[in-house]
mmCIF file of C-alpha atoms in Angstrom:
data_model
loop_
_atom_site.group_PDB
_atom_site.id
_atom_site.type_symbol
_atom_site.label_atom_id
_atom_site.label_comp_id
_atom_site.label_asym_id
_atom_site.label_seq_id
_atom_site.Cartn_x
_atom_site.Cartn_y
_atom_site.Cartn_z
ATOM 1 C CA MET A 169 0.000 0.000 0.000
ATOM 2 C CA ASN A 170 1.278 3.466 -0.897
ATOM 3 C CA LEU A 171 -0.662 5.706 1.477
ATOM 4 C CA ALA A 172 0.371 9.347 1.484
ATOM 5 C CA THR A 173 0.264 11.091 4.853
ATOM 6 C CA ARG A 174 1.345 14.494 3.602
ATOM 7 C CA CYS A 175 0.402 16.734 0.706
ATOM 8 C CA LEU A 176 2.493 19.808 0.045
ATOM 9 C CA LEU A 177 0.752 22.638 -1.785
ATOM 10 C CA GLU A 178 3.508 24.789 -3.179
ATOM 11 C CA LEU A 179 3.424 27.735 -5.544
ATOM 12 C CA PRO A 180 6.021 28.162 -8.292
ATOM 13 C CA SER A 181 9.234 29.917 -7.263
ATOM 14 C CA TRP A 182 8.606 32.840 -9.635
ATOM 15 C CA LEU A 183 5.382 33.876 -7.853
ATOM 16 C CA GLU A 184 6.764 35.535 -4.731
ATOM 17 C CA PRO A 185 9.194 37.882 -6.556
ATOM 18 C CA PHE A 186 6.546 38.559 -9.227
ATOM 19 C CA VAL A 187 4.067 39.737 -6.591
ATOM 20 C CA ALA A 188 6.770 41.618 -4.654
ATOM 21 C CA ASP A 189 7.681 43.542 -7.828
ATOM 22 C CA TRP A 190 4.040 44.435 -8.552
ATOM 23 C CA GLN A 191 3.957 48.228 -8.461
ATOM 24 C CA GLU A 192 0.253 48.881 -9.006
ATOM 25 C CA PRO A 193 -2.010 49.640 -6.034
ATOM 26 C CA LEU A 194 -4.694 47.129 -5.064
ATOM 27 C CA GLU A 195 -7.400 49.613 -4.135
ATOM 28 C CA THR A 196 -10.029 48.973 -6.829
ATOM 29 C CA ALA A 197 -11.566 45.805 -8.222
ATOM 30 C CA GLU A 198 -9.885 46.530 -11.561
ATOM 31 C CA GLN A 199 -6.445 46.983 -9.995
ATOM 32 C CA ARG A 200 -6.846 43.768 -8.038
ATOM 33 C CA MET A 201 -8.095 41.889 -11.087
ATOM 34 C CA ALA A 202 -5.113 43.129 -13.106
ATOM 35 C CA LEU A 203 -2.833 41.262 -10.679
ATOM 36 C CA ALA A 204 -4.950 38.091 -10.739
ATOM 37 C CA ILE A 205 -4.908 38.109 -14.554
ATOM 38 C CA ALA A 206 -1.173 38.860 -14.650
ATOM 39 C CA LEU A 207 -0.606 35.832 -12.402
ATOM 40 C CA SER A 208 -2.723 33.635 -14.683
ATOM 41 C CA GLY A 209 -0.817 34.824 -17.751
ATOM 42 C CA GLU A 210 2.575 34.349 -16.115
ATOM 43 C CA ASN A 211 1.637 30.853 -14.947
ATOM 44 C CA SER A 212 0.548 29.990 -18.470
ATOM 45 C CA SER A 213 3.581 31.477 -20.232
ATOM 46 C CA ARG A 214 6.040 29.841 -17.803
ATOM 47 C CA LYS A 215 4.181 26.526 -18.232
ATOM 48 C CA THR A 216 3.965 26.039 -14.469
ATOM 49 C CA GLY A 217 0.225 25.352 -14.520
ATOM 50 C CA GLY A 218 -3.146 26.328 -15.886
ATOM 51 C CA PRO A 219 -4.321 29.805 -16.963
ATOM 52 C CA PHE A 220 -5.964 30.853 -13.716
ATOM 53 C CA GLY A 221 -4.858 33.283 -11.011
ATOM 54 C CA ALA A 222 -6.350 34.557 -7.761
ATOM 55 C CA ILE A 223 -5.537 36.873 -4.884
ATOM 56 C CA VAL A 224 -6.943 37.529 -1.413
ATOM 57 C CA VAL A 225 -7.000 41.138 -0.215
ATOM 58 C CA ASN A 226 -8.205 42.716 3.019
ATOM 59 C CA ALA A 227 -10.156 45.967 3.446
ATOM 60 C CA ASP A 228 -6.880 47.907 3.773
ATOM 61 C CA SER A 229 -5.867 46.692 0.275
ATOM 62 C CA GLU A 230 -3.169 44.464 1.727
ATOM 63 C CA LEU A 231 -2.397 41.289 -0.170
ATOM 64 C CA LEU A 232 -3.019 38.329 2.135
ATOM 65 C CA GLY A 233 -2.507 35.538 -0.377
ATOM 66 C CA ALA A 234 -1.944 34.786 -4.029
ATOM 67 C CA GLY A 235 -2.365 31.641 -6.067
ATOM 68 C CA VAL A 236 -2.150 30.156 -9.513
ATOM 69 C CA ASN A 237 -3.503 26.905 -10.871
ATOM 70 C CA MET A 238 -1.127 24.060 -9.993
ATOM 71 C CA VAL A 239 -3.304 21.043 -10.841
ATOM 72 C CA THR A 240 -1.073 19.537 -13.531
ATOM 73 C CA LYS A 241 2.216 20.521 -11.884
ATOM 74 C CA LEU A 242 1.347 19.052 -8.468
ATOM 75 C CA GLY A 243 -0.950 16.281 -9.713
ATOM 76 C CA VAL A 244 -3.553 17.417 -7.175
ATOM 77 C CA SER A 245 -7.078 18.195 -8.387
ATOM 78 C CA LEU A 246 -7.809 20.707 -5.620
ATOM 79 C CA ALA A 247 -4.842 22.932 -6.564
ATOM 80 C CA HIS A 248 -6.993 25.523 -8.345
ATOM 81 C CA ALA A 249 -5.868 29.156 -8.182
ATOM 82 C CA GLU A 250 -8.647 30.100 -5.749
ATOM 83 C CA MET A 251 -7.905 27.176 -3.449
ATOM 84 C CA MET A 252 -4.189 27.996 -3.509
ATOM 85 C CA ALA A 253 -4.761 31.697 -2.778
ATOM 86 C CA LEU A 254 -7.206 30.943 0.040
ATOM 87 C CA SER A 255 -4.873 28.301 1.504
ATOM 88 C CA MET A 256 -1.876 30.622 1.404
ATOM 89 C CA ALA A 257 -3.866 33.434 3.048
ATOM 90 C CA GLN A 258 -5.200 31.077 5.714
ATOM 91 C CA SER A 259 -1.721 29.737 6.369
ATOM 92 C CA ALA A 260 -0.298 33.262 6.688
ATOM 93 C CA GLN A 261 -3.167 34.332 8.979
ATOM 94 C CA LYS A 262 -3.063 31.020 10.881
ATOM 95 C CA ASP A 263 -6.846 30.904 10.710
ATOM 96 C CA TRP A 264 -9.307 29.182 8.384
ATOM 97 C CA ASN A 265 -11.736 32.069 8.896
ATOM 98 C CA LEU A 266 -10.176 34.859 6.866
ATOM 99 C CA SER A 267 -12.793 37.390 7.949
ATOM 100 C CA ALA A 268 -11.976 36.942 11.645
ATOM 101 C CA ALA A 269 -9.889 40.132 11.360
ATOM 102 C CA GLY A 270 -12.297 42.006 9.031
ATOM 103 C CA GLN A 271 -13.503 42.174 5.440
ATOM 104 C CA VAL A 272 -11.668 39.946 2.954
ATOM 105 C CA GLN A 273 -12.054 39.767 -0.815
ATOM 106 C CA LEU A 274 -11.202 36.916 -3.182
ATOM 107 C CA VAL A 275 -10.339 38.136 -6.677
ATOM 108 C CA THR A 276 -10.140 35.446 -9.330
ATOM 109 C CA SER A 277 -9.343 35.603 -13.025
ATOM 110 C CA CYS A 278 -12.297 33.308 -13.743
ATOM 111 C CA GLU A 279 -15.634 32.616 -12.094
ATOM 112 C CA PRO A 280 -15.159 29.829 -9.537
ATOM 113 C CA CYS A 281 -15.816 26.259 -10.572
ATOM 114 C CA ALA A 282 -18.087 24.061 -8.457
ATOM 115 C CA MET A 283 -15.305 23.144 -6.003
ATOM 116 C CA CYS A 284 -14.024 26.696 -5.540
ATOM 117 C CA PHE A 285 -17.585 28.008 -5.234
ATOM 118 C CA GLY A 286 -18.056 25.695 -2.260
ATOM 119 C CA ALA A 287 -14.848 26.908 -0.621
ATOM 120 C CA VAL A 288 -15.771 30.599 -0.784
ATOM 121 C CA PRO A 289 -18.190 30.744 2.176
ATOM 122 C CA TRP A 290 -16.195 28.251 4.244
ATOM 123 C CA SER A 291 -13.053 30.393 3.947
ATOM 124 C CA GLY A 292 -14.624 33.460 5.518
ATOM 125 C CA VAL A 293 -14.395 35.537 2.353
ATOM 126 C CA THR A 294 -16.818 38.481 2.473
ATOM 127 C CA SER A 295 -16.732 39.432 -1.214
ATOM 128 C CA LEU A 296 -15.812 37.860 -4.541
ATOM 129 C CA VAL A 297 -14.668 39.504 -7.785
ATOM 130 C CA CYS A 298 -14.462 37.487 -11.025
ATOM 131 C CA GLY A 299 -12.983 38.149 -14.461
ATOM 132 C CA ALA A 300 -13.843 35.522 -17.093
ATOM 133 C CA ARG A 301 -17.099 33.585 -16.918
ATOM 134 C CA ARG A 302 -17.788 29.875 -16.635
ATOM 135 C CA ASP A 303 -18.820 29.857 -20.307
ATOM 136 C CA ASP A 304 -15.430 31.308 -21.268
ATOM 137 C CA ALA A 305 -13.546 28.528 -19.447
ATOM 138 C CA GLU A 306 -15.827 25.834 -20.842
ATOM 139 C CA ALA A 307 -15.410 27.224 -24.377
ATOM 140 C CA CYS A 308 -11.698 26.509 -23.911
ATOM 141 C CA GLY A 309 -12.419 22.926 -22.832
ATOM 142 C CA PHE A 310 -12.310 23.158 -19.030
ATOM 143 C CA ASP A 311 -14.972 21.315 -17.018
ATOM 144 C CA GLU A 312 -16.338 23.705 -14.397
ATOM 145 C CA GLY A 313 -18.600 21.167 -12.685
ATOM 146 C CA ASP A 314 -22.139 21.435 -11.400
ATOM 147 C CA LYS A 315 -22.920 24.699 -9.665
ATOM 148 C CA PRO A 316 -26.270 26.399 -9.063
ATOM 149 C CA LYS A 317 -27.350 28.689 -11.893
ATOM 150 C CA ASN A 318 -28.137 31.332 -9.262
ATOM 151 C CA TRP A 319 -24.710 30.959 -7.635
ATOM 152 C CA GLN A 320 -24.302 34.721 -7.119
ATOM 153 C CA SER A 321 -27.549 35.043 -5.176
ATOM 154 C CA LYS A 322 -26.612 31.945 -3.134
ATOM 155 C CA LEU A 323 -23.405 33.698 -2.049
ATOM 156 C CA GLU A 324 -25.173 37.012 -1.495
ATOM 157 C CA ASP A 325 -27.735 35.205 0.710
ATOM 158 C CA ARG A 326 -24.754 34.281 2.881
ATOM 159 C CA GLY A 327 -23.535 37.893 3.023
ATOM 160 C CA ILE A 328 -20.866 37.520 0.326
ATOM 161 C CA ALA A 329 -21.012 40.327 -2.241
ATOM 162 C CA THR A 330 -20.177 39.355 -5.837
ATOM 163 C CA GLN A 331 -18.966 41.282 -8.851
ATOM 164 C CA VAL A 332 -18.459 39.669 -12.257
ATOM 165 C CA ASP A 333 -16.984 40.585 -15.642
ATOM 166 C CA VAL A 334 -14.181 42.730 -14.196
ATOM 167 C CA LEU A 335 -11.591 42.963 -17.005
ATOM 168 C CA ARG A 336 -13.337 39.958 -18.563
ATOM 169 C CA GLU A 337 -11.822 40.427 -22.018
ATOM 170 C CA ASP A 338 -8.295 40.438 -20.589
ATOM 171 C CA ALA A 339 -8.998 37.287 -18.593
ATOM 172 C CA VAL A 340 -10.496 35.531 -21.625
ATOM 173 C CA THR A 341 -7.427 36.443 -23.688
ATOM 174 C CA VAL A 342 -5.223 34.512 -21.246
ATOM 175 C CA LEU A 343 -7.518 31.468 -21.435
ATOM 176 C CA GLN A 344 -7.507 31.517 -25.223
ATOM 177 C CA HIS A 345 -3.735 32.001 -25.414
ATOM 178 C CA TYR A 346 -3.288 28.960 -23.173
ATOM 179 C CA VAL A 347 -5.428 26.831 -25.475
ATOM 180 C CA HIS A 348 -3.684 28.092 -28.632
ATOM 181 C CA SER A 349 -0.313 27.334 -26.992
ATOM 182 C CA ASN A 350 -1.390 23.714 -26.506
ATOM 183 C CA GLY A 351 -1.749 24.046 -22.747
ATOM 184 C CA LYS A 352 -2.991 20.910 -21.047
ATOM 185 C CA ILE A 353 -6.751 20.830 -20.530
ATOM 186 C CA TYR A 354 -7.356 18.566 -17.567
ATOM 187 C CA ASN A 355 -10.685 16.763 -17.390
ATOM 188 C CA PRO A 356 -11.527 13.295 -16.101
#
């Protein structure tokens, strides 16, 4: 039997200096989305994972966590950009409930898939900003899973504000570039 007792979720080595060198403020949804999309593009161009990026920011515009899609690199299906960003923020805060210290926003280059949608309320996130839509990811071949059609109102019922289509065209461009560059589309 080969039973693993440890799973290391690790971001690519380029990510920390990339984020540290980011000179733009993170005050608006557009500024925050620009970083999430830049992460997705960098991950795609460096071939370190899929074309998705996400960040977690607090009400003071401080970056709490960042993530890129690491599914193919790590061989772990839960290593989506949102899950990585949330995990890194939770690890840094030493708390699963990110809102324990105040308002926290998840900004993701693409609308969350079914798995990431489920993680949003459990992480303590108080707002969500999305770039590309589910249809955009599925048009590129990604399987986004089963999620309620009224997913935004489901989150808003739980007190989580949502905003979609922020820099959508830029986010879609990264997805399409990934596909045209023969990036691996992972589906069961």
